[in-house]
mmCIF file of C-alpha atoms in Angstrom:
data_model
loop_
_atom_site.group_PDB
_atom_site.id
_atom_site.type_symbol
_atom_site.label_atom_id
_atom_site.label_comp_id
_atom_site.label_asym_id
_atom_site.label_seq_id
_atom_site.Cartn_x
_atom_site.Cartn_y
_atom_site.Cartn_z
ATOM 1 C CA MET A 1 0.000 0.000 0.000
ATOM 2 C CA ARG A 2 1.611 3.244 -1.155
ATOM 3 C CA LYS A 3 1.493 6.346 1.037
ATOM 4 C CA SER A 4 -0.209 9.381 -0.519
ATOM 5 C CA LEU A 5 1.979 12.232 -1.722
ATOM 6 C CA GLU A 6 1.239 15.574 -3.357
ATOM 7 C CA LEU A 7 3.714 17.412 -5.590
ATOM 8 C CA TYR A 8 3.933 21.172 -5.952
ATOM 9 C CA ILE A 9 6.094 22.407 -8.844
ATOM 10 C CA HIS A 10 7.051 26.079 -8.765
ATOM 11 C CA ILE A 11 7.522 28.098 -11.948
ATOM 12 C CA PRO A 12 8.746 31.504 -10.691
ATOM 13 C CA PHE A 13 8.281 33.429 -13.935
ATOM 14 C CA CYS A 14 5.632 35.809 -15.227
ATOM 15 C CA ALA A 15 5.329 38.399 -17.994
ATOM 16 C CA LYS A 16 5.047 41.205 -15.426
ATOM 17 C CA LYS A 17 4.919 41.158 -11.647
ATOM 18 C CA CYS A 18 1.557 42.431 -10.409
ATOM 19 C CA ASP A 19 1.605 45.405 -8.047
ATOM 20 C CA TYR A 20 0.004 43.457 -5.144
ATOM 21 C CA CYS A 21 2.082 40.265 -5.513
ATOM 22 C CA ASP A 22 4.629 39.172 -2.909
ATOM 23 C CA PHE A 23 5.120 35.649 -4.306
ATOM 24 C CA LEU A 24 8.547 34.414 -5.367
ATOM 25 C CA SER A 25 8.075 35.329 -9.023
ATOM 26 C CA GLY A 26 9.035 37.834 -11.686
ATOM 27 C CA PRO A 27 9.898 38.319 -15.367
ATOM 28 C CA ALA A 28 12.976 36.650 -16.888
ATOM 29 C CA SER A 29 14.486 36.043 -20.308
ATOM 30 C CA GLU A 30 13.681 32.913 -22.269
ATOM 31 C CA MET A 31 17.274 31.731 -21.730
ATOM 32 C CA VAL A 32 16.941 32.064 -17.938
ATOM 33 C CA ARG A 33 13.599 30.270 -17.984
ATOM 34 C CA HIS A 34 14.989 27.412 -20.075
ATOM 35 C CA GLY A 35 18.018 27.015 -17.787
ATOM 36 C CA TYR A 36 15.697 26.902 -14.786
ATOM 37 C CA VAL A 37 13.548 24.184 -16.373
ATOM 38 C CA GLU A 38 16.652 22.065 -17.005
ATOM 39 C CA GLN A 39 17.668 22.348 -13.331
ATOM 40 C CA LEU A 40 14.089 21.716 -12.159
ATOM 41 C CA ILE A 41 13.985 18.489 -14.173
ATOM 42 C CA GLU A 42 17.237 17.379 -12.546
ATOM 43 C CA GLU A 43 15.697 18.108 -9.120
ATOM 44 C CA ILE A 44 12.603 16.083 -10.018
ATOM 45 C CA LYS A 45 14.780 13.107 -11.000
ATOM 46 C CA CYS A 46 16.813 13.429 -7.803
ATOM 47 C CA GLN A 47 13.882 13.759 -5.396
ATOM 48 C CA GLY A 48 11.976 10.880 -6.978
ATOM 49 C CA LYS A 49 14.600 8.515 -5.565
ATOM 50 C CA SER A 50 13.394 9.150 -2.005
ATOM 51 C CA CYS A 51 9.711 8.653 -2.833
ATOM 52 C CA GLN A 52 9.600 5.066 -4.021
ATOM 53 C CA GLY A 53 7.036 4.025 -1.412
ATOM 54 C CA TYR A 54 4.652 6.854 -2.344
ATOM 55 C CA GLY A 55 1.824 7.243 -4.825
ATOM 56 C CA VAL A 56 1.329 10.784 -6.115
ATOM 57 C CA VAL A 57 -2.343 11.753 -5.779
ATOM 58 C CA THR A 58 -2.093 15.374 -6.947
ATOM 59 C CA VAL A 59 0.349 17.541 -8.878
ATOM 60 C CA PHE A 60 0.038 21.333 -8.861
ATOM 61 C CA ILE A 61 2.158 23.401 -11.264
ATOM 62 C CA GLY A 62 2.005 26.914 -9.846
ATOM 63 C CA GLY A 63 3.804 30.226 -10.012
ATOM 64 C CA GLY A 64 4.307 32.823 -11.235
ATOM 65 C CA THR A 65 2.685 31.965 -14.529
ATOM 66 C CA PRO A 66 3.568 28.388 -15.549
ATOM 67 C CA SER A 67 1.850 28.879 -18.919
ATOM 68 C CA ILE A 68 4.559 31.397 -19.861
ATOM 69 C CA LEU A 69 6.870 28.431 -20.479
ATOM 70 C CA ARG A 70 7.186 26.969 -23.948
ATOM 71 C CA THR A 71 5.010 23.982 -24.772
ATOM 72 C CA GLY A 72 7.941 21.573 -24.842
ATOM 73 C CA GLU A 73 9.173 22.738 -21.435
ATOM 74 C CA ILE A 74 5.933 21.813 -19.653
ATOM 75 C CA GLN A 75 5.948 18.530 -21.562
ATOM 76 C CA ALA A 76 9.520 17.800 -20.425
ATOM 77 C CA ILE A 77 8.640 18.615 -16.806
ATOM 78 C CA MET A 78 5.655 16.245 -16.851
ATOM 79 C CA GLU A 79 7.693 13.485 -18.531
ATOM 80 C CA ALA A 80 10.295 13.802 -15.751
ATOM 81 C CA VAL A 81 7.564 13.639 -13.104
ATOM 82 C CA ARG A 82 6.101 10.472 -14.615
ATOM 83 C CA ARG A 83 9.510 8.811 -14.924
ATOM 84 C CA SER A 84 10.554 9.732 -11.390
ATOM 85 C CA PHE A 85 7.373 9.231 -9.351
ATOM 86 C CA PHE A 86 4.512 6.741 -9.252
ATOM 87 C CA ILE A 87 1.479 8.754 -10.379
ATOM 88 C CA GLU A 88 -1.858 7.296 -9.308
ATOM 89 C CA SER A 89 -4.239 6.653 -12.211
ATOM 90 C CA ASN A 90 -6.853 9.089 -10.848
ATOM 91 C CA ALA A 91 -4.372 11.832 -9.875
ATOM 92 C CA GLU A 92 -5.535 15.447 -10.086
ATOM 93 C CA ILE A 93 -2.941 17.385 -12.096
ATOM 94 C CA THR A 94 -3.394 21.169 -12.180
ATOM 95 C CA ILE A 95 -1.594 23.942 -14.023
ATOM 96 C CA GLU A 96 -2.092 27.653 -13.344
ATOM 97 C CA ILE A 97 -2.480 29.839 -16.417
ATOM 98 C CA ASN A 98 -3.064 33.525 -17.027
ATOM 99 C CA PRO A 99 -5.323 34.926 -19.752
ATOM 100 C CA GLY A 100 -3.538 35.447 -23.036
ATOM 101 C CA THR A 101 -0.677 33.032 -22.281
ATOM 102 C CA VAL A 102 -2.028 29.816 -23.807
ATOM 103 C CA THR A 103 -2.526 28.680 -27.380
ATOM 104 C CA LYS A 104 -4.458 25.761 -28.828
ATOM 105 C CA ASP A 105 -1.171 23.824 -29.137
ATOM 106 C CA LYS A 106 -0.211 24.477 -25.517
ATOM 107 C CA LEU A 107 -3.560 23.295 -24.199
ATOM 108 C CA GLU A 108 -3.529 20.181 -26.369
ATOM 109 C CA THR A 109 -0.029 19.385 -25.098
ATOM 110 C CA TYR A 110 -1.132 19.878 -21.493
ATOM 111 C CA GLN A 111 -3.891 17.339 -22.031
ATOM 112 C CA ALA A 112 -1.591 14.908 -23.806
ATOM 113 C CA CYS A 113 0.837 14.869 -20.882
ATOM 114 C CA GLY A 114 -1.892 14.194 -18.321
ATOM 115 C CA ILE A 115 -2.796 17.631 -16.995
ATOM 116 C CA ASN A 116 -6.527 17.449 -16.233
ATOM 117 C CA ARG A 117 -7.295 20.629 -14.285
ATOM 118 C CA ILE A 118 -6.781 24.280 -15.274
ATOM 119 C CA SER A 119 -6.702 27.206 -12.832
ATOM 120 C CA ILE A 120 -7.130 30.602 -14.508
ATOM 121 C CA GLY A 121 -6.048 33.786 -12.746
ATOM 122 C CA LEU A 122 -8.758 36.316 -13.639
ATOM 123 C CA GLN A 123 -9.101 38.378 -10.386
ATOM 124 C CA SER A 124 -11.746 40.765 -11.806
ATOM 125 C CA ALA A 125 -14.103 41.058 -14.778
ATOM 126 C CA ASN A 126 -13.697 44.854 -14.689
ATOM 127 C CA ASP A 127 -10.908 46.135 -16.959
ATOM 128 C CA GLN A 128 -10.215 49.218 -14.849
ATOM 129 C CA GLU A 129 -9.862 47.097 -11.717
ATOM 130 C CA LEU A 130 -7.478 44.792 -13.596
ATOM 131 C CA LYS A 131 -5.425 47.790 -14.706
ATOM 132 C CA ASP A 132 -5.295 49.130 -11.144
ATOM 133 C CA LEU A 133 -4.016 45.732 -9.967
ATOM 134 C CA GLY A 134 -1.214 45.849 -12.513
ATOM 135 C CA ARG A 135 -2.628 42.902 -14.469
ATOM 136 C CA ILE A 136 -1.770 42.904 -18.173
ATOM 137 C CA HIS A 137 -4.874 41.129 -19.489
ATOM 138 C CA THR A 138 -8.434 42.276 -20.106
ATOM 139 C CA TYR A 139 -11.701 40.505 -19.363
ATOM 140 C CA ASP A 140 -12.140 39.864 -23.085
ATOM 141 C CA GLU A 141 -8.756 38.089 -23.168
ATOM 142 C CA PHE A 142 -9.903 35.963 -20.230
ATOM 143 C CA LEU A 143 -13.074 34.982 -22.117
ATOM 144 C CA LYS A 144 -11.058 33.923 -25.149
ATOM 145 C CA THR A 145 -8.700 31.912 -22.947
ATOM 146 C CA TYR A 146 -11.605 30.277 -21.102
ATOM 147 C CA GLN A 147 -13.194 29.328 -24.431
ATOM 148 C CA ARG A 148 -9.915 27.815 -25.659
ATOM 149 C CA VAL A 149 -9.644 25.772 -22.456
ATOM 150 C CA ARG A 150 -13.149 24.374 -22.890
ATOM 151 C CA ILE A 151 -12.691 23.678 -26.614
ATOM 152 C CA ALA A 152 -9.490 21.792 -25.769
ATOM 153 C CA GLY A 153 -11.648 19.463 -23.655
ATOM 154 C CA PHE A 154 -10.832 20.429 -20.079
ATOM 155 C CA SER A 155 -13.773 19.590 -17.835
ATOM 156 C CA ASN A 156 -12.261 20.723 -14.526
ATOM 157 C CA VAL A 157 -11.604 24.468 -14.520
ATOM 158 C CA SER A 158 -11.055 26.885 -11.640
ATOM 159 C CA VAL A 159 -11.187 30.688 -11.782
ATOM 160 C CA ASP A 160 -9.385 32.900 -9.242
ATOM 161 C CA LEU A 161 -11.116 36.115 -8.143
ATOM 162 C CA MET A 162 -10.169 38.891 -5.744
ATOM 163 C CA SER A 163 -12.382 41.291 -3.808
ATOM 164 C CA ALA A 164 -11.780 44.528 -1.857
ATOM 165 C CA LEU A 165 -9.773 45.964 -4.765
ATOM 166 C CA PRO A 166 -8.923 49.642 -5.364
ATOM 167 C CA GLY A 167 -11.991 51.345 -6.799
ATOM 168 C CA GLN A 168 -14.140 48.240 -6.437
ATOM 169 C CA THR A 169 -17.767 48.596 -5.323
ATOM 170 C CA LEU A 170 -20.371 46.071 -4.230
ATOM 171 C CA ALA A 171 -21.980 46.449 -7.655
ATOM 172 C CA SER A 172 -18.768 45.846 -9.615
ATOM 173 C CA TRP A 173 -17.888 42.834 -7.436
ATOM 174 C CA LYS A 174 -21.331 41.308 -7.957
ATOM 175 C CA SER A 175 -20.946 41.915 -11.679
ATOM 176 C CA THR A 176 -17.673 39.957 -11.634
ATOM 177 C CA LEU A 177 -19.313 37.090 -9.724
ATOM 178 C CA LYS A 178 -22.254 37.013 -12.154
ATOM 179 C CA LYS A 179 -20.080 37.023 -15.258
ATOM 180 C CA VAL A 180 -17.906 34.202 -13.962
ATOM 181 C CA ALA A 181 -20.768 32.078 -12.604
ATOM 182 C CA MET A 182 -22.498 32.300 -16.000
ATOM 183 C CA LEU A 183 -19.509 30.456 -17.484
ATOM 184 C CA LYS A 184 -20.041 27.586 -15.024
ATOM 185 C CA PRO A 185 -16.455 26.784 -14.024
ATOM 186 C CA GLU A 186 -16.232 23.821 -11.682
ATOM 187 C CA HIS A 187 -14.375 25.795 -9.017
ATOM 188 C CA ILE A 188 -14.061 29.435 -7.902
ATOM 189 C CA SER A 189 -11.484 30.824 -5.483
ATOM 190 C CA ALA A 190 -12.558 34.188 -4.055
ATOM 191 C CA TYR A 191 -9.987 35.886 -1.845
ATOM 192 C CA SER A 192 -9.858 39.366 -0.351
ATOM 193 C CA LEU A 193 -6.914 41.509 -1.405
ATOM 194 C CA MET A 194 -4.092 41.452 1.132
ATOM 195 C CA ILE A 195 -1.741 44.440 1.222
ATOM 196 C CA GLU A 196 1.679 42.827 1.680
ATOM 197 C CA GLU A 197 4.741 44.699 2.876
ATOM 198 C CA GLY A 198 7.378 45.223 0.195
ATOM 199 C CA THR A 199 4.928 45.466 -2.706
ATOM 200 C CA PRO A 200 4.033 48.600 -4.710
ATOM 201 C CA PHE A 201 0.541 48.291 -3.212
ATOM 202 C CA TYR A 202 1.966 48.599 0.310
ATOM 203 C CA LYS A 203 3.587 51.937 -0.543
ATOM 204 C CA ARG A 204 0.464 53.079 -2.361
ATOM 205 C CA TYR A 205 -2.251 52.092 0.122
ATOM 206 C CA HIS A 206 -0.877 51.161 3.564
ATOM 207 C CA GLY A 207 -2.064 53.589 6.210
ATOM 208 C CA LYS A 208 -4.121 55.580 3.716
ATOM 209 C CA PRO A 209 -7.806 55.074 4.560
ATOM 210 C CA GLY A 210 -10.398 55.702 1.885
ATOM 211 C CA LEU A 211 -8.383 54.384 -1.051
ATOM 212 C CA LEU A 212 -9.630 50.804 -0.645
ATOM 213 C CA PRO A 213 -13.096 49.481 0.284
ATOM 214 C CA GLY A 214 -13.653 49.852 4.029
ATOM 215 C CA GLU A 215 -14.017 46.972 6.475
ATOM 216 C CA ASP A 216 -17.838 47.085 6.397
ATOM 217 C CA GLU A 217 -17.940 47.077 2.597
ATOM 218 C CA GLU A 218 -15.412 44.232 2.500
ATOM 219 C CA ARG A 219 -17.680 42.231 4.851
ATOM 220 C CA GLU A 220 -20.661 42.896 2.598
ATOM 221 C CA MET A 221 -18.681 41.635 -0.390
ATOM 222 C CA TYR A 222 -17.824 38.498 1.571
ATOM 223 C CA TYR A 223 -21.451 37.797 2.527
ATOM 224 C CA MET A 224 -22.616 38.523 -1.008
ATOM 225 C CA THR A 225 -20.064 36.052 -2.394
ATOM 226 C CA LYS A 226 -21.248 33.276 -0.123
ATOM 227 C CA ALA A 227 -24.966 33.845 -0.795
ATOM 228 C CA PHE A 228 -24.690 34.433 -4.539
ATOM 229 C CA LEU A 229 -22.437 31.466 -5.280
ATOM 230 C CA ARG A 230 -24.660 29.191 -3.200
ATOM 231 C CA GLU A 231 -27.596 30.256 -5.396
ATOM 232 C CA GLN A 232 -25.493 29.355 -8.443
ATOM 233 C CA GLY A 233 -24.829 25.820 -7.203
ATOM 234 C CA TYR A 234 -21.399 26.304 -5.615
ATOM 235 C CA GLU A 235 -20.676 24.867 -2.188
ATOM 236 C CA ARG A 236 -18.213 26.682 0.028
ATOM 237 C CA TYR A 237 -15.894 23.937 1.233
ATOM 238 C CA GLU A 238 -13.138 26.187 2.619
ATOM 239 C CA ILE A 239 -13.085 29.771 3.889
ATOM 240 C CA SER A 240 -12.346 31.269 0.448
ATOM 241 C CA ASN A 241 -13.050 28.396 -1.958
ATOM 242 C CA TYR A 242 -16.251 27.296 -3.682
ATOM 243 C CA ALA A 243 -16.917 24.297 -5.895
ATOM 244 C CA ARG A 244 -19.613 22.359 -7.622
ATOM 245 C CA PRO A 245 -20.298 19.081 -5.772
ATOM 246 C CA GLY A 246 -17.310 16.759 -6.030
ATOM 247 C CA ARG A 247 -15.072 19.380 -7.678
ATOM 248 C CA GLU A 248 -13.147 20.624 -4.656
ATOM 249 C CA CYS A 249 -9.438 21.202 -5.301
ATOM 250 C CA ARG A 250 -8.019 17.912 -4.034
ATOM 251 C CA HIS A 251 -4.504 19.342 -3.865
ATOM 252 C CA ASN A 252 -5.495 22.124 -1.455
ATOM 253 C CA VAL A 253 -7.709 19.841 0.624
ATOM 254 C CA GLY A 254 -4.606 17.678 1.030
ATOM 255 C CA TYR A 255 -2.690 20.666 2.451
ATOM 256 C CA TRP A 256 -5.428 21.314 4.991
ATOM 257 C CA THR A 257 -5.778 17.679 6.069
ATOM 258 C CA GLY A 258 -2.115 16.776 6.556
ATOM 259 C CA VAL A 259 -1.286 14.852 3.376
ATOM 260 C CA GLU A 260 2.469 14.902 2.784
ATOM 261 C CA TYR A 261 3.608 17.154 -0.046
ATOM 262 C CA LEU A 262 6.925 17.731 -1.749
ATOM 263 C CA GLY A 263 7.747 21.137 -3.199
ATOM 264 C CA LEU A 264 9.965 21.147 -6.274
ATOM 265 C CA GLY A 265 11.616 24.237 -7.710
ATOM 266 C CA LEU A 266 12.800 27.589 -6.445
ATOM 267 C CA GLY A 267 11.642 28.412 -2.915
ATOM 268 C CA ALA A 268 9.007 25.643 -2.872
ATOM 269 C CA SER A 269 7.819 24.490 0.574
ATOM 270 C CA SER A 270 7.426 20.869 1.664
ATOM 271 C CA TYR A 271 5.890 18.764 4.402
ATOM 272 C CA PHE A 272 7.591 15.423 3.979
ATOM 273 C CA GLY A 273 9.069 12.716 6.172
ATOM 274 C CA GLY A 274 7.831 14.302 9.388
ATOM 275 C CA ARG A 275 9.471 17.669 8.761
ATOM 276 C CA ARG A 276 8.795 20.978 7.080
ATOM 277 C CA PHE A 277 11.395 22.700 4.912
ATOM 278 C CA ARG A 278 11.694 25.004 1.931
ATOM 279 C CA ASN A 279 13.919 25.015 -1.116
ATOM 280 C CA GLU A 280 16.703 27.486 -1.794
ATOM 281 C CA ALA A 281 15.014 30.727 -2.946
ATOM 282 C CA ASN A 282 17.981 32.389 -4.647
ATOM 283 C CA LEU A 283 17.907 31.530 -8.356
ATOM 284 C CA GLU A 284 21.676 31.706 -8.843
ATOM 285 C CA ARG A 285 22.374 29.454 -5.841
ATOM 286 C CA TYR A 286 19.566 27.068 -6.838
ATOM 287 C CA ARG A 287 21.020 26.713 -10.355
ATOM 288 C CA LYS A 288 24.470 25.828 -8.943
ATOM 289 C CA ILE A 289 23.302 22.855 -6.850
ATOM 290 C CA ARG A 290 24.529 19.578 -8.370
ATOM 291 C CA MET A 291 21.410 17.435 -8.475
ATOM 292 C CA ASP A 292 23.375 14.315 -9.482
ATOM 293 C CA ASP A 293 25.245 14.164 -6.155
ATOM 294 C CA GLU A 294 24.124 11.794 -3.403
ATOM 295 C CA ILE A 295 20.610 12.803 -2.365
ATOM 296 C CA GLN A 296 21.716 13.578 1.187
ATOM 297 C CA GLU A 297 24.333 16.020 -0.139
ATOM 298 C CA VAL A 298 21.777 17.596 -2.483
ATOM 299 C CA ASN A 299 19.256 18.057 0.298
ATOM 300 C CA GLU A 300 21.853 19.657 2.592
ATOM 301 C CA LYS A 301 22.253 22.449 0.034
ATOM 302 C CA LEU A 302 18.706 22.536 -1.331
ATOM 303 C CA HIS A 303 16.474 22.211 1.742
ATOM 304 C CA LEU A 304 16.517 25.154 4.154
ATOM 305 C CA ASP A 305 14.731 25.942 7.433
ATOM 306 C CA ARG A 306 14.251 22.262 8.221
ATOM 307 C CA LYS A 307 11.987 21.653 11.193
ATOM 308 C CA GLU A 308 11.165 18.266 12.686
ATOM 309 C CA LEU A 309 7.510 18.296 13.703
ATOM 310 C CA THR A 310 6.682 17.215 17.231
ATOM 311 C CA ASP A 311 3.311 15.713 18.190
ATOM 312 C CA LYS A 312 2.449 19.141 19.580
ATOM 313 C CA ASP A 313 3.197 20.752 16.198
ATOM 314 C CA ARG A 314 1.152 18.149 14.366
ATOM 315 C CA MET A 315 -1.821 18.526 16.711
ATOM 316 C CA GLU A 316 -1.771 22.297 16.291
ATOM 317 C CA GLU A 317 -1.690 21.962 12.516
ATOM 318 C CA PHE A 318 -4.465 19.370 12.548
ATOM 319 C CA MET A 319 -6.692 21.908 14.279
ATOM 320 C CA PHE A 320 -5.849 25.235 12.662
ATOM 321 C CA LEU A 321 -5.502 23.862 9.134
ATOM 322 C CA GLY A 322 -8.416 21.425 9.336
ATOM 323 C CA LEU A 323 -10.811 24.039 10.699
ATOM 324 C CA ARG A 324 -10.370 26.057 7.484
ATOM 325 C CA LEU A 325 -12.591 23.416 5.885
ATOM 326 C CA MET A 326 -16.333 23.827 6.322
ATOM 327 C CA ARG A 327 -16.619 20.180 7.307
ATOM 328 C CA GLY A 328 -14.374 20.870 10.296
ATOM 329 C CA VAL A 329 -12.217 18.398 12.177
ATOM 330 C CA SER A 330 -13.106 15.009 13.620
ATOM 331 C CA GLY A 331 -12.323 13.910 17.153
ATOM 332 C CA SER A 332 -12.201 10.319 15.891
ATOM 333 C CA GLU A 333 -9.494 11.213 13.380
ATOM 334 C CA PHE A 334 -7.591 13.142 16.078
ATOM 335 C CA LEU A 335 -7.642 10.022 18.280
ATOM 336 C CA ARG A 336 -6.496 7.810 15.380
ATOM 337 C CA ARG A 337 -3.564 10.090 14.512
ATOM 338 C CA PHE A 338 -2.324 11.066 17.955
ATOM 339 C CA ASP A 339 -3.704 8.387 20.299
ATOM 340 C CA GLN A 340 -5.144 11.172 22.434
ATOM 341 C CA ASN A 341 -8.640 12.486 23.018
ATOM 342 C CA MET A 342 -9.111 15.875 21.339
ATOM 343 C CA TRP A 343 -11.135 17.131 24.301
ATOM 344 C CA ASN A 344 -8.386 16.170 26.750
ATOM 345 C CA VAL A 345 -5.900 18.245 24.743
ATOM 346 C CA TYR A 346 -8.104 21.165 23.680
ATOM 347 C CA GLY A 347 -11.113 20.952 26.012
ATOM 348 C CA ASP A 348 -10.700 24.397 27.598
ATOM 349 C CA VAL A 349 -10.215 26.105 24.222
ATOM 350 C CA LEU A 350 -13.120 24.251 22.626
ATOM 351 C CA LYS A 351 -15.430 25.062 25.559
ATOM 352 C CA LYS A 352 -14.536 28.775 25.443
ATOM 353 C CA LEU A 353 -15.012 28.983 21.672
ATOM 354 C CA GLU A 354 -18.330 27.118 21.832
ATOM 355 C CA GLU A 355 -19.609 29.407 24.615
ATOM 356 C CA ASN A 356 -18.721 32.397 22.429
ATOM 357 C CA HIS A 357 -20.537 30.840 19.449
ATOM 358 C CA LEU A 358 -17.326 30.666 17.400
ATOM 359 C CA ILE A 359 -17.472 26.915 16.802
ATOM 360 C CA VAL A 360 -20.209 24.336 16.408
ATOM 361 C CA VAL A 361 -19.762 20.997 18.162
ATOM 362 C CA GLU A 362 -21.599 18.054 16.620
ATOM 363 C CA SER A 363 -19.667 15.224 18.247
ATOM 364 C CA PRO A 364 -17.259 13.936 17.087
ATOM 365 C CA VAL A 365 -17.015 16.857 14.595
ATOM 366 C CA VAL A 366 -16.028 20.430 15.449
ATOM 367 C CA ARG A 367 -16.370 23.165 12.836
ATOM 368 C CA LEU A 368 -16.326 26.952 12.661
ATOM 369 C CA SER A 369 -19.639 28.768 13.075
ATOM 370 C CA GLU A 370 -20.559 31.554 10.670
ATOM 371 C CA PHE A 371 -19.384 34.040 13.287
ATOM 372 C CA GLY A 372 -16.194 32.006 13.760
ATOM 373 C CA ILE A 373 -15.476 32.164 10.046
ATOM 374 C CA ASP A 374 -15.771 35.961 10.196
ATOM 375 C CA ILE A 375 -12.911 36.141 12.705
ATOM 376 C CA SER A 376 -11.194 32.917 11.710
ATOM 377 C CA ASN A 377 -7.650 34.226 12.213
ATOM 378 C CA TYR A 378 -8.391 34.745 15.906
ATOM 379 C CA VAL A 379 -10.184 31.414 16.322
ATOM 380 C CA LEU A 380 -7.465 29.378 14.600
ATOM 381 C CA SER A 381 -4.726 31.047 16.654
ATOM 382 C CA GLU A 382 -6.381 29.743 19.811
ATOM 383 C CA PHE A 383 -5.192 26.220 18.950
ATOM 384 C CA LEU A 384 -1.498 27.034 19.336
ATOM 385 C CA LEU A 385 -0.527 25.086 22.457
#
């Protein structure tokens, strides 16, 4: 019986870095991108050696904008993955794309090499809002891309949206939701804009009230999202994610439920072999690592910030990651994993949160209440022992 494993493959390149983005990504020449892909493939081959007892249940090619790579480069990456890892026959394999970055040939190649899920970064259906975000596509370009994806035969498509944007109103946000729901994607991610330090947005908006939707308006957008998408047949299965029945993102559910995952590529994070670590995030240093050395030597140079997880760490993560899901966490599963009763470990916290109507207890399941979801950051922090 193989243990389940998820793979995340990081492509840190994009045509232009968006003004709100603090991800490890940015523009690069075609030569730099090609050299990176060659090194990434060597890493994939190397890391596969330590995963012989695992079956890969999901692969997520993220970025950046993975679809900026040439067709043959994605094909070569997927061929290396299949040669180096055991991929389960029903594996969910996702690639992130941005509007205007895929052609008919690219999409056909994605399908041919086993990619079966597409995640499109739209953010807004309003061209002015897109411009203010620093996005380089229009809504019309998104529609053309979405049509190409469907014509190519993809039946599992996700669309990323973002609320609380500069200049956004309740009416413009509802218009975006309507336009996207009419297309009937299988999955919609709807996040609120976060102003991250070190980004152009931080300089532009931090500490300057009135330039972004206020807290009350942001809450209204959130409630509208939940109600409107429910009417359209989407179930909220996680705080910011909605799906048609059975179309939840299996890769992300794995993150939230403790499935092991291996991050491949620049700066990618992993939870594997009882520890958390991240890859080297400096491109020049990453490129210089000899991936054909002994795997222990490779990992000494490649894997940084290694942390062995204690039972305490794992229990904390079980609670504050699992409670992001609307289905909540199960006391039976807690007992199976840790050989301890969840109420013996967290009884005082659970009692306090239940008394304050922040969680709902339906033994053996505990889940966030609607009020608890509203202040989820506070609730989840309560489970740090």
